[in-house]
Coordinates of C-alpha atoms in Angstrom, one line a residue:
M758 CA 116.0 105.2 190.8
I759 CA 118.4 107.9 189.5
V760 CA 120.8 105.2 188.2
L761 CA 117.9 103.5 186.5
N762 CA 116.9 106.7 184.7
K763 CA 120.5 107.4 183.7
T764 CA 121.0 104.0 182.3
Y765 CA 117.7 104.2 180.4
H766 CA 118.6 107.6 178.9
I767 CA 122.1 106.2 177.8
K768 CA 120.5 103.2 176.1
H769 CA 117.9 105.4 174.4
Y770 CA 120.6 107.8 173.2
L771 CA 122.8 105.0 171.8
L772 CA 119.8 103.4 170.0
I773 CA 118.9 106.8 168.4
V774 CA 122.5 107.3 167.3
F775 CA 122.7 103.8 165.8
C776 CA 119.4 104.2 163.9
S777 CA 120.4 107.6 162.6
L778 CA 123.7 106.4 161.4
F779 CA 122.2 103.4 159.7
S780 CA 119.5 105.5 158.0
I781 CA 122.0 108.1 156.8
V782 CA 124.4 105.6 155.4
T783 CA 121.6 103.6 153.7
F784 CA 119.9 106.8 152.3
S785 CA 123.2 108.2 151.0
Q786 CA 124.2 104.9 149.4
N787 CA 120.8 104.5 147.7
L788 CA 120.8 108.1 146.5
S789 CA 124.4 107.8 145.2
N790 CA 123.6 104.5 143.4
E791 CA 120.4 105.8 141.9
Q792 CA 122.1 108.9 140.5
I793 CA 124.9 106.8 139.0
K794 CA 122.4 104.4 137.4
R795 CA 120.5 107.3 135.9
V796 CA 123.7 108.7 134.3
Q797 CA 124.5 105.1 133.2
R798 CA 121.1 104.7 131.7
A799 CA 121.4 107.9 129.6
I800 CA 124.9 106.9 128.5
Y801 CA 123.8 103.4 127.4
I802 CA 120.9 104.9 125.4
F803 CA 123.3 107.3 123.6
N804 CA 125.9 104.5 122.9
F805 CA 123.2 102.2 121.6
S806 CA 122.1 105.0 119.2
Q807 CA 125.7 105.6 118.1
Q808 CA 126.2 101.9 117.2
V809 CA 123.0 101.4 115.0
S810 CA 122.8 102.7 111.4
W811 CA 119.9 104.6 109.9
S812 CA 119.2 104.7 106.2
N813 CA 118.1 108.4 106.2
L814 CA 120.8 109.7 108.6
E815 CA 122.2 112.2 106.0
D816 CA 118.8 113.9 105.6
L817 CA 118.5 114.6 109.4
E818 CA 119.3 118.0 110.9
T819 CA 118.9 116.8 114.5
F820 CA 118.9 113.3 116.1
N821 CA 115.6 112.9 118.0
I822 CA 115.1 110.6 121.0
G823 CA 111.7 110.0 122.5
V824 CA 110.7 108.9 126.0
L825 CA 107.3 107.2 126.4
G826 CA 105.5 107.9 129.7
K827 CA 106.4 110.0 132.7
D828 CA 110.0 109.1 133.5
R829 CA 113.0 111.0 134.9
T830 CA 115.1 109.5 132.1
L831 CA 113.7 112.4 130.0
I832 CA 115.6 114.9 132.2
D833 CA 118.8 112.7 132.2
L834 CA 118.8 112.4 128.4
K835 CA 118.2 116.2 128.0
S836 CA 121.2 116.9 130.4
L837 CA 123.4 114.5 128.4
A838 CA 122.2 116.0 125.1
L839 CA 123.8 119.3 126.1
K840 CA 127.2 117.6 126.2
R841 CA 127.1 114.9 123.5
K842 CA 126.1 114.5 119.9
I843 CA 125.1 111.4 118.0
Y844 CA 126.6 110.9 114.5
N845 CA 127.9 114.5 114.9
K846 CA 124.3 115.8 115.0
P847 CA 122.6 117.8 117.8
V848 CA 120.3 115.6 120.0
N849 CA 116.7 116.6 120.7
V850 CA 114.8 114.7 123.5
I851 CA 111.0 114.6 123.3
G852 CA 108.5 113.2 125.8
F853 CA 105.3 111.3 124.8
N854 CA 102.3 110.4 126.9
A855 CA 100.5 108.2 124.4
V856 CA 101.7 105.7 121.7
K857 CA 99.7 107.4 119.0
D858 CA 101.6 110.6 119.4
V859 CA 105.0 109.0 118.7
K860 CA 106.4 110.3 115.4
N861 CA 109.5 112.1 113.8
I862 CA 112.0 110.4 116.1
Q863 CA 114.9 108.0 115.6
V864 CA 115.0 106.3 119.1
L865 CA 112.1 105.5 121.5
Y866 CA 112.9 104.6 125.2
L867 CA 110.3 102.7 127.3
K868 CA 110.5 101.4 130.8
Y869 CA 108.6 98.2 131.1
N870 CA 106.8 99.1 134.4
N871 CA 105.1 102.1 132.7
N872 CA 102.2 99.8 131.8
Y873 CA 102.4 100.1 128.0
D874 CA 101.7 97.0 125.7
L875 CA 105.0 96.3 124.1
N876 CA 103.5 94.5 121.1
Y877 CA 101.2 97.5 120.5
V878 CA 104.2 99.8 120.6
L879 CA 106.1 97.7 118.1
K880 CA 103.1 97.6 115.8
S881 CA 102.6 101.4 116.0
I882 CA 106.3 102.2 115.1
E883 CA 106.5 99.6 112.3
N884 CA 108.0 100.9 109.1
K885 CA 108.7 104.3 110.7
N886 CA 112.5 103.7 111.0
I887 CA 112.4 104.0 114.9
L888 CA 114.7 102.0 117.2
L889 CA 112.9 100.7 120.3
I890 CA 115.1 100.6 123.6
T891 CA 113.3 99.1 126.6
E892 CA 114.3 98.5 130.2
D893 CA 113.4 95.3 132.2
S894 CA 111.2 93.8 129.5
K895 CA 110.8 90.1 128.8
Y896 CA 113.6 88.3 127.0
N897 CA 113.7 88.8 123.2
S898 CA 110.6 91.0 123.2
S899 CA 112.2 94.3 122.1
M900 CA 114.8 95.5 119.6
I901 CA 117.3 96.4 122.5
N902 CA 116.4 95.5 126.1
M903 CA 118.4 96.6 129.2
V904 CA 118.2 94.8 132.6
N905 CA 119.2 96.1 136.0
V906 CA 122.1 94.0 137.5
D907 CA 123.6 95.2 140.8
N908 CA 124.6 98.9 140.2
T909 CA 124.9 98.6 136.4
F910 CA 123.1 97.3 133.3
E911 CA 123.3 94.4 131.0
Y912 CA 121.5 94.2 127.6
E913 CA 120.2 91.8 125.0
I914 CA 119.4 92.5 121.3
N915 CA 116.7 91.0 119.0
K916 CA 118.5 90.8 115.7
S917 CA 115.4 89.6 113.8
L918 CA 113.4 92.7 114.9
L919 CA 116.3 95.0 114.1
Y920 CA 117.0 93.6 110.6
N921 CA 113.3 93.5 109.7
S922 CA 113.1 97.1 110.7
G923 CA 116.0 98.0 108.4
F924 CA 118.7 98.5 111.1
R925 CA 122.3 97.3 111.0
I926 CA 124.4 97.1 114.3
A927 CA 128.1 97.4 115.1
P928 CA 129.9 94.1 115.8
S929 CA 130.9 95.4 119.2
L930 CA 127.2 95.8 120.2
E931 CA 126.4 92.2 119.3
T932 CA 129.6 90.8 121.0
N933 CA 128.8 92.3 124.4
A934 CA 125.1 91.4 124.4
I935 CA 123.4 88.6 126.3
T936 CA 123.1 85.7 123.9
S937 CA 120.8 83.3 125.6
S938 CA 117.6 83.2 127.6
E939 CA 119.3 81.0 130.2
K940 CA 121.8 83.7 131.0
W941 CA 118.9 86.3 131.0
K942 CA 117.0 84.2 133.6
L943 CA 120.3 83.7 135.6
L944 CA 120.7 87.5 135.9
Y945 CA 117.1 87.8 137.1
K946 CA 117.8 85.0 139.6
D947 CA 120.9 86.6 140.9
T948 CA 119.2 90.0 141.3
A949 CA 116.3 88.3 143.1
S950 CA 118.7 86.5 145.4
E951 CA 120.5 89.8 146.3
L952 CA 117.1 91.4 147.1
K953 CA 116.2 88.5 149.3
T954 CA 119.5 88.8 151.2
S955 CA 118.9 92.5 151.7
E956 CA 115.4 91.8 153.0
E957 CA 116.9 89.2 155.5
I958 CA 119.4 91.7 156.8
I959 CA 116.7 94.3 157.3
T960 CA 114.4 91.8 159.0
Q961 CA 117.3 90.8 161.3
K962 CA 118.0 94.4 162.2
T963 CA 114.3 95.0 162.8
N964 CA 114.2 92.0 165.1
Q965 CA 117.2 93.3 167.0
L966 CA 115.6 96.7 167.4
N967 CA 112.4 95.1 168.6
T968 CA 114.4 93.1 171.1
T969 CA 116.1 96.3 172.3
K970 CA 112.8 98.0 172.7
A971 CA 111.5 95.1 174.8
E972 CA 114.6 95.3 177.0
L973 CA 114.1 99.1 177.5
N974 CA 110.4 98.6 178.4
D975 CA 111.4 96.4 181.3
K976 CA 111.8 99.2 183.8
E977 CA 111.4 96.9 186.9
A978 CA 114.7 95.0 186.2
V979 CA 117.6 95.4 188.5
I980 CA 120.5 97.8 187.8
E981 CA 122.8 94.8 187.2
Q982 CA 120.6 93.5 184.4
Q983 CA 120.4 97.1 183.0
N984 CA 124.2 97.3 183.0
Q985 CA 124.4 93.9 181.4
Q986 CA 121.9 95.1 178.7
L987 CA 124.0 98.2 178.3
S988 CA 127.1 96.1 177.7
N989 CA 125.2 93.9 175.2
T990 CA 124.0 97.1 173.4
N991 CA 127.6 98.4 173.3
L992 CA 128.7 95.1 171.7
Q993 CA 125.8 95.3 169.2
L994 CA 126.8 98.9 168.5
Q995 CA 130.4 97.9 167.8
S996 CA 129.2 95.1 165.5
S997 CA 126.9 97.6 163.7
N998 CA 129.8 100.0 163.4
K999 CA 131.8 97.2 161.8
W1000 CA 128.9 96.4 159.5
I1001 CA 128.6 100.2 158.6
S1002 CA 132.3 100.3 157.9
K1003 CA 132.0 97.2 155.7
L1004 CA 129.1 98.9 153.8
K1005 CA 131.2 102.0 153.3
E1006 CA 134.0 99.8 151.9
E1007 CA 131.6 98.0 149.6
N1008 CA 130.2 101.4 148.5
A1009 CA 133.6 102.7 147.8
L1010 CA 134.4 99.5 145.8
Q1011 CA 131.2 99.9 143.8
D1012 CA 132.0 103.6 143.2
Q1013 CA 135.4 102.5 141.9
K1014 CA 133.8 99.9 139.6
L1015 CA 131.4 102.6 138.4
D1016 CA 134.2 105.0 137.7
Q1017 CA 136.0 102.3 135.7
K1018 CA 132.8 101.6 133.7
I1019 CA 132.4 105.4 133.1
E1020 CA 136.0 105.6 132.1
I1021 CA 135.5 102.7 129.6
E1022 CA 132.4 104.4 128.2
K1023 CA 134.4 107.6 127.8
Q1024 CA 137.2 105.7 126.1
L1025 CA 134.7 104.0 123.8
E1026 CA 133.1 107.3 123.0
Q1027 CA 136.5 108.8 122.3
F1028 CA 137.4 105.8 120.1
I1029 CA 134.1 106.2 118.1
N1030 CA 134.6 110.0 117.8
A1031 CA 138.2 109.3 116.6
Q1032 CA 136.8 106.8 114.0
L1033 CA 134.3 109.4 112.9
D1034 CA 137.0 112.1 112.6
T1035 CA 139.1 109.6 110.5
I1036 CA 136.1 108.9 108.3
N1037 CA 135.4 112.6 107.9
N1038 CA 139.0 113.2 107.0
Q1039 CA 138.9 110.4 104.5
Q1040 CA 135.7 111.8 103.0
I1041 CA 137.3 115.2 102.7
A1042 CA 140.4 113.6 101.0
I1043 CA 138.1 111.7 98.7
S1044 CA 136.2 114.9 97.8
N1045 CA 139.5 116.7 97.1
S1046 CA 140.7 113.8 94.9
K1047 CA 137.3 113.9 93.1
L1048 CA 137.7 117.6 92.4
E1049 CA 141.2 117.0 91.0
I1050 CA 139.9 114.2 88.8
D1051 CA 137.0 116.3 87.6
K1052 CA 139.5 119.1 86.7
Q1053 CA 141.7 116.7 84.8
A1054 CA 138.6 115.2 83.1
A1055 CA 137.4 118.7 82.0
Y1056 CA 140.9 119.4 80.7
I1057 CA 141.0 116.2 78.7
K1058 CA 137.5 116.9 77.4
N1059 CA 138.6 120.3 76.2
Q1060 CA 141.6 118.7 74.5
L1061 CA 139.4 116.1 72.8
Q1062 CA 137.0 118.8 71.7
E1063 CA 139.8 120.8 70.1
I1064 CA 141.1 117.6 68.3
E1065 CA 137.5 116.9 67.1
D1066 CA 137.2 120.5 65.8
K1067 CA 140.5 120.3 63.9
Q1068 CA 139.5 116.8 62.5
K1069 CA 136.2 118.3 61.3
I1070 CA 138.0 121.1 59.5
I1071 CA 140.2 118.6 57.8
E1072 CA 137.3 116.4 56.9
E1073 CA 135.4 119.5 55.5
N1074 CA 138.3 120.4 53.3
D1075 CA 138.5 116.8 52.0
D1076 CA 134.8 116.8 51.4
Y1077 CA 135.0 120.1 49.5
I1078 CA 137.8 118.8 47.3
F1079 CA 135.9 115.6 46.7
I1080 CA 132.7 117.6 45.9
L1081 CA 134.6 119.6 43.3
K1082 CA 136.0 116.5 41.7
M1083 CA 132.6 114.8 41.6
F1084 CA 130.6 117.9 40.5
N1085 CA 131.5 117.5 36.8
Y1086 CA 130.6 113.8 36.8
L1087 CA 127.3 114.5 38.6
L1088 CA 126.4 117.3 36.2
A1089 CA 126.7 115.0 33.2
A1090 CA 124.8 112.3 35.1
L1091 CA 122.1 114.7 36.1
V1092 CA 121.5 115.7 32.4
F1093 CA 121.2 112.1 31.5
I1094 CA 118.9 111.3 34.4
T1095 CA 116.7 114.3 33.6
L1096 CA 116.2 113.1 30.1
V1097 CA 115.4 109.6 31.2
A1098 CA 113.1 110.9 34.0
S1099 CA 111.2 113.1 31.5
I1100 CA 110.5 110.1 29.3
I1101 CA 109.4 108.0 32.3
I1102 CA 107.1 110.8 33.6
F1103 CA 105.5 111.2 30.3
K1104 CA 104.8 107.4 30.0
N1105 CA 103.5 107.4 33.7
Y1106 CA 101.2 110.3 32.9
R1107 CA 99.6 108.5 30.0
A1108 CA 99.3 105.3 32.0
K1109 CA 97.8 107.2 35.1
K1110 CA 95.4 109.0 32.9
K1111 CA 94.2 105.7 31.4
L1112 CA 93.9 104.1 35.0
N1113 CA 91.9 107.1 36.2
Q1114 CA 89.4 106.6 33.4
I1115 CA 89.1 102.9 34.4
L1116 CA 88.8 103.7 38.1
T1117 CA 86.1 106.3 37.3
E1118 CA 84.0 103.7 35.5
K1119 CA 84.6 101.2 38.3
N1120 CA 83.5 103.7 40.9
K1121 CA 80.3 104.4 39.0
I1122 CA 79.5 100.7 38.9
I1123 CA 80.3 100.4 42.6
Y1124 CA 78.1 103.4 43.4
K1125 CA 75.2 101.8 41.6
Q1126 CA 75.8 98.5 43.3
T1127 CA 76.0 100.3 46.7
Q1128 CA 72.7 102.0 46.1
Q1129 CA 71.1 98.7 45.0
L1130 CA 72.5 97.0 48.2
T1131 CA 71.2 99.9 50.4
S1132 CA 67.8 99.6 48.8
K1133 CA 67.8 95.8 49.2
N1134 CA 68.9 96.2 52.9
K1135 CA 66.0 98.6 53.5
E1136 CA 63.6 96.2 51.8
L1137 CA 64.9 93.4 53.9
E1138 CA 64.6 95.4 57.1
Q1139 CA 61.0 96.4 56.2
F1140 CA 60.3 92.7 55.3
A1141 CA 61.8 91.5 58.6
Y1142 CA 59.8 94.1 60.6
I1143 CA 56.5 93.4 58.7
T1144 CA 57.1 89.7 58.8
S1145 CA 57.8 89.7 62.5
H1146 CA 54.8 92.0 63.2
D1147 CA 52.4 90.0 61.0
L1148 CA 53.7 86.7 62.5
K1149 CA 53.4 88.0 66.1
E1150 CA 49.8 89.2 65.6
P1151 CA 48.3 85.7 65.0
L1152 CA 50.5 84.3 67.7
N1153 CA 49.2 87.0 70.1
T1154 CA 45.7 86.1 69.0
I1155 CA 46.3 82.4 69.6
S1156 CA 47.8 83.1 73.0
G1157 CA 44.8 85.3 73.9
L1158 CA 42.3 82.7 72.8
I1159 CA 44.0 80.0 74.7
G1160 CA 44.0 82.2 77.8
L1161 CA 40.2 82.7 77.3
L1162 CA 39.6 79.0 76.9
L1163 CA 41.6 78.1 79.9
E1164 CA 39.9 80.9 81.9
D1165 CA 36.2 80.5 80.8
H1166 CA 36.0 76.8 79.8
K1167 CA 38.5 75.1 82.0
D1168 CA 35.9 73.1 83.8
Q1169 CA 34.5 71.7 80.5
L1170 CA 37.9 70.4 79.4
D1171 CA 39.6 67.2 80.5
Q1172 CA 43.2 67.0 81.6
D1173 CA 44.4 66.1 78.1
G1174 CA 42.7 69.2 76.7
I1175 CA 44.2 71.5 79.3
T1176 CA 47.6 70.0 78.7
S1177 CA 47.3 70.4 74.9
L1178 CA 46.2 74.0 75.3
N1179 CA 49.2 74.7 77.7
Y1180 CA 51.5 73.1 75.2
I1181 CA 50.1 75.2 72.3
N1182 CA 50.4 78.4 74.5
Q1183 CA 54.0 77.5 75.3
S1184 CA 54.8 76.8 71.7
S1185 CA 53.3 80.2 70.6
I1186 CA 55.3 82.0 73.3
R1187 CA 58.5 80.2 72.1
M1188 CA 57.6 81.1 68.5
K1189 CA 57.2 84.7 69.5
S1190 CA 60.7 84.6 71.2
L1191 CA 62.2 83.1 68.1
I1192 CA 60.7 85.9 65.9
D1193 CA 62.0 88.5 68.3
A1194 CA 65.4 86.9 68.2
L1195 CA 65.4 86.7 64.4
L1196 CA 64.5 90.3 64.2
D1197 CA 67.3 91.3 66.6
Y1198 CA 69.7 89.2 64.6
S1199 CA 68.7 91.0 61.4
R1200 CA 69.4 94.4 63.0
L1201 CA 72.9 93.5 64.2
G1202 CA 75.8 95.1 62.4
K1203 CA 73.7 98.1 61.3
S1204 CA 75.0 100.4 64.1
Q1205 CA 77.4 103.1 62.8
Q1206 CA 77.9 104.7 66.3
F1207 CA 81.4 103.3 66.9
E1208 CA 83.4 104.8 69.8
Y1209 CA 86.2 104.0 72.2
I1210 CA 84.8 102.1 75.2
D1211 CA 86.4 100.8 78.4
A1212 CA 85.8 97.1 78.5
N1213 CA 85.8 97.1 82.3
V1214 CA 82.8 99.4 82.2
I1215 CA 81.0 97.0 79.8
I1216 CA 81.6 94.1 82.2
N1217 CA 80.3 96.0 85.2
T1218 CA 77.2 96.9 83.2
V1219 CA 76.6 93.3 82.3
K1220 CA 77.1 92.2 85.9
A1221 CA 74.4 94.7 86.9
D1222 CA 72.0 93.5 84.2
L1223 CA 72.5 89.9 85.2
G1224 CA 72.4 90.7 88.9
N1225 CA 69.6 88.3 89.9
R1226 CA 71.0 85.4 87.9
I1227 CA 74.5 85.9 89.4
L1228 CA 73.1 86.2 92.9
N1229 CA 70.9 83.1 92.6
S1230 CA 73.6 80.9 91.0
K1231 CA 76.4 82.4 93.3
A1232 CA 78.4 82.9 90.1
Q1233 CA 82.0 84.3 90.2
I1234 CA 82.9 86.6 87.3
I1235 CA 86.6 87.4 87.3
S1236 CA 88.0 90.0 84.9
E1237 CA 91.5 91.2 84.6
H1238 CA 92.5 94.8 83.8
L1239 CA 90.8 95.0 80.4
P1240 CA 91.8 97.6 77.6
E1241 CA 89.7 100.1 75.7
I1242 CA 88.0 98.8 72.5
Y1243 CA 86.5 100.5 69.5
G1244 CA 83.0 99.6 68.5
S1245 CA 79.3 99.8 69.2
E1246 CA 78.6 99.9 73.0
V1247 CA 75.2 98.2 72.7
E1248 CA 76.4 95.3 70.5
L1249 CA 79.5 94.7 72.5
R1250 CA 77.5 94.6 75.7
L1251 CA 75.2 92.0 74.1
L1252 CA 78.3 90.0 73.0
F1253 CA 79.7 89.8 76.6
Q1254 CA 76.2 89.3 78.0
N1255 CA 75.5 86.2 75.8
L1256 CA 78.9 84.6 76.6
I1257 CA 78.5 85.2 80.4
S1258 CA 74.9 84.0 80.4
N1259 CA 76.0 80.7 78.6
G1260 CA 78.7 80.3 81.3
I1261 CA 76.0 80.6 84.1
K1262 CA 73.4 78.5 82.2
F1263 CA 75.3 75.5 81.0
I1264 CA 76.7 74.2 84.3
K1265 CA 76.4 71.0 86.2
P1266 CA 74.0 70.8 89.1
N1267 CA 75.4 71.9 92.5
T1268 CA 78.3 73.6 90.8
T1269 CA 79.3 77.3 91.3
P1270 CA 79.8 79.0 87.9
I1271 CA 83.3 80.6 87.6
I1272 CA 83.9 82.8 84.6
N1273 CA 87.3 84.3 83.8
I1274 CA 87.6 87.2 81.3
S1275 CA 91.1 88.2 80.0
A1276 CA 92.5 90.1 77.0
E1277 CA 95.9 90.6 75.2
E1278 CA 97.1 92.6 72.3
F1279 CA 98.7 91.1 69.2
K1280 CA 99.5 91.9 65.5
N1281 CA 98.3 90.0 62.6
S1282 CA 100.3 89.1 59.5
E1283 CA 99.6 92.5 58.0
N1284 CA 100.9 94.2 61.1
D1285 CA 97.5 95.5 62.2
L1286 CA 96.9 95.8 66.0
F1287 CA 94.2 93.5 67.4
I1288 CA 92.9 92.6 70.9
K1289 CA 92.2 88.9 71.6
F1290 CA 89.6 88.3 74.4
A1291 CA 89.1 85.0 76.2
V1292 CA 85.9 84.1 78.2
K1293 CA 86.5 80.9 80.1
D1294 CA 83.9 79.0 82.1
N1295 CA 83.7 75.7 84.1
G1296 CA 80.5 74.4 82.5
I1297 CA 79.5 71.2 80.8
G1298 CA 81.7 71.8 77.7
I1299 CA 80.9 71.1 74.0
P1300 CA 81.9 67.9 72.2
K1301 CA 84.3 68.5 69.2
K1302 CA 81.7 67.1 66.7
H1303 CA 79.3 69.9 67.6
Q1304 CA 81.8 72.8 67.8
E1305 CA 81.6 73.7 64.0
R1306 CA 77.8 74.2 64.0
I1307 CA 77.5 75.9 67.4
F1308 CA 77.5 79.4 65.9
A1309 CA 74.8 78.6 63.3
I1310 CA 71.4 80.2 63.9
F1311 CA 68.8 78.3 66.0
Q1312 CA 71.2 75.4 66.6
R1313 CA 70.7 73.7 70.0
L1314 CA 72.6 70.8 71.6
H1315 CA 70.3 70.2 74.5
N1316 CA 66.6 69.7 75.1
R1317 CA 64.6 72.8 76.2
D1318 CA 63.6 70.9 79.4
E1319 CA 67.3 70.7 80.3
Y1320 CA 68.4 74.2 79.3
E1321 CA 66.1 77.0 78.2
G1322 CA 66.8 79.4 75.3
T1323 CA 66.3 80.1 71.6
G1324 CA 69.6 78.8 70.3
I1325 CA 70.5 82.2 68.6
G1326 CA 72.8 83.7 71.3
L1327 CA 76.1 82.5 69.8
S1328 CA 74.8 83.5 66.3
H1329 CA 74.4 87.0 67.7
C1330 CA 78.0 86.8 69.0
K1331 CA 79.4 85.7 65.7
K1332 CA 77.6 88.4 63.7
I1333 CA 78.6 91.2 66.2
V1334 CA 82.3 90.1 66.1
E1335 CA 82.4 89.8 62.3
S1336 CA 80.6 93.2 61.9
H1337 CA 83.4 94.7 64.0
G1338 CA 86.1 93.2 61.7
G1339 CA 87.1 90.3 64.0
T1340 CA 86.7 86.5 64.3
I1341 CA 85.3 84.2 67.0
W1342 CA 86.1 80.5 67.9
L1343 CA 86.1 78.2 70.9
E1344 CA 88.1 75.5 72.6
S1345 CA 86.3 73.0 74.8
E1346 CA 86.2 69.5 76.2
P1347 CA 83.1 67.7 77.7
N1348 CA 82.8 68.3 81.5
Q1349 CA 86.0 70.5 81.4
G1350 CA 84.5 73.9 80.5
T1351 CA 84.6 76.0 77.4
T1352 CA 86.8 79.0 76.4
F1353 CA 85.4 81.4 73.8
Y1354 CA 88.0 83.5 71.9
F1355 CA 87.3 86.5 69.8
T1356 CA 89.3 89.3 68.3
L1357 CA 88.5 93.0 67.8
P1358 CA 90.6 95.7 66.0
K1359 CA 92.2 98.0 68.6
N1360 CA 91.8 101.2 66.4
N1361 CA 89.2 102.4 63.9

């Protein structure tokens, strides 16, 4: 029994020692590898930043690197920032918890497992001149993406994203990058294979430990079996010691590779710093050369100025001598010119006096004619008003009587009588509309309240006035940036309203009216500045044989059953344009729409 207990304690002790050694070696190796990779990660981020160009680099006082999410990389970057600079500028490392807070940085680092939407991050930093560096993202999804391979990193770049964001990269960065998705997948495949192999080793060791525990639990076995088990355990321990030694050798080899990579990084950094120093020295030499050139240019400029001053003195002396020579000749010529001018002035005075007398008589005649025209215009306005009022009164009476007949004696009339009365009523209403239109036509051109008006405001007012018609017809009124015009706001609004109304009215069935309004400036033959407007529709068009009489008063090309109206709208337009000193015309083809052109003076 004593031998059994002793053997059991020996086995238990050896098992504890083996497990402890295996745990210590594994923990120290993992800890060392993780620390090395953290340093590598920070160095890679600094080197990427050093090999990408920024357009606003000269305006920066510090180079800012951001870390998105809670990540120990923030600490590693801050530690490295105490020792290194980027583009010879101090490095400031900032942590961000949310994408919306990211601003005022040049580089943003993001680890893929931090649960941030990479597309949303890219959209948020768009046009902000921020370089995005990610770790373990999908292939070609970031600007620069790092992947964990063994105890180091590989990386791939998305040139399209970099160039679209305004970045340019060093050739060495592009040369060492992963260039295809197949290689990217192969790296992931190799990493997964290595992880699987590690898991198999751990599973094998776990099974060995479980077997050892089962053997230890068998307390009723004989001492020979326990000794045999002890021998087997010793053999396993020796094998484990060999495996631990092998792990140590592999760890030392990896440390050596890491030291080589760190040395390469240091050499690359020294090379870049040497290049920067060379560039700085060249810039200083260029600056010194520029200063020398500026000094020489200033000296040459002073010499040229002295030469010009001396040349001016010589020219002044020559001019003075020439003036002295010419003075006598000019004095004689001046006397002769004075005599001739006196004769001409006297003749002009007599001719001007005679012309003033003629102009005074003409002005008196014009004044009398103006008074007569003013009187006639007032008489015509009174005649138009009285005529329209007197004509509308019997029409109102006729309309009222027809209404009474239809209301009180409708049952006593047959269908023909009712139809006739309705026709008479409609005719009287149309006659009233014609009288009102004629009265409005007579008043056009009388307005003296001309002012500068924004044509865009007029178009918006017309759209509001025709709101129901535009809504019912689904019309589209498109106007470019229109200029200011000088004229009567009321009459110009009526001008545009008539042209737009025609474009909405005279349209084929089941067709959406589209009206385009544009304007351009031009000068006429007398060099006066005008504005030419164009109002184009997609309506039924006007045949060429009717285009000359379309502006005549009460001229209609269609039956009232087809298109309603008095036929005076375009006459209004013609009178308004001509009263403002312009002209109006049209271009049209049947079923291809019509374009009305009219001109207005730009200034009063």
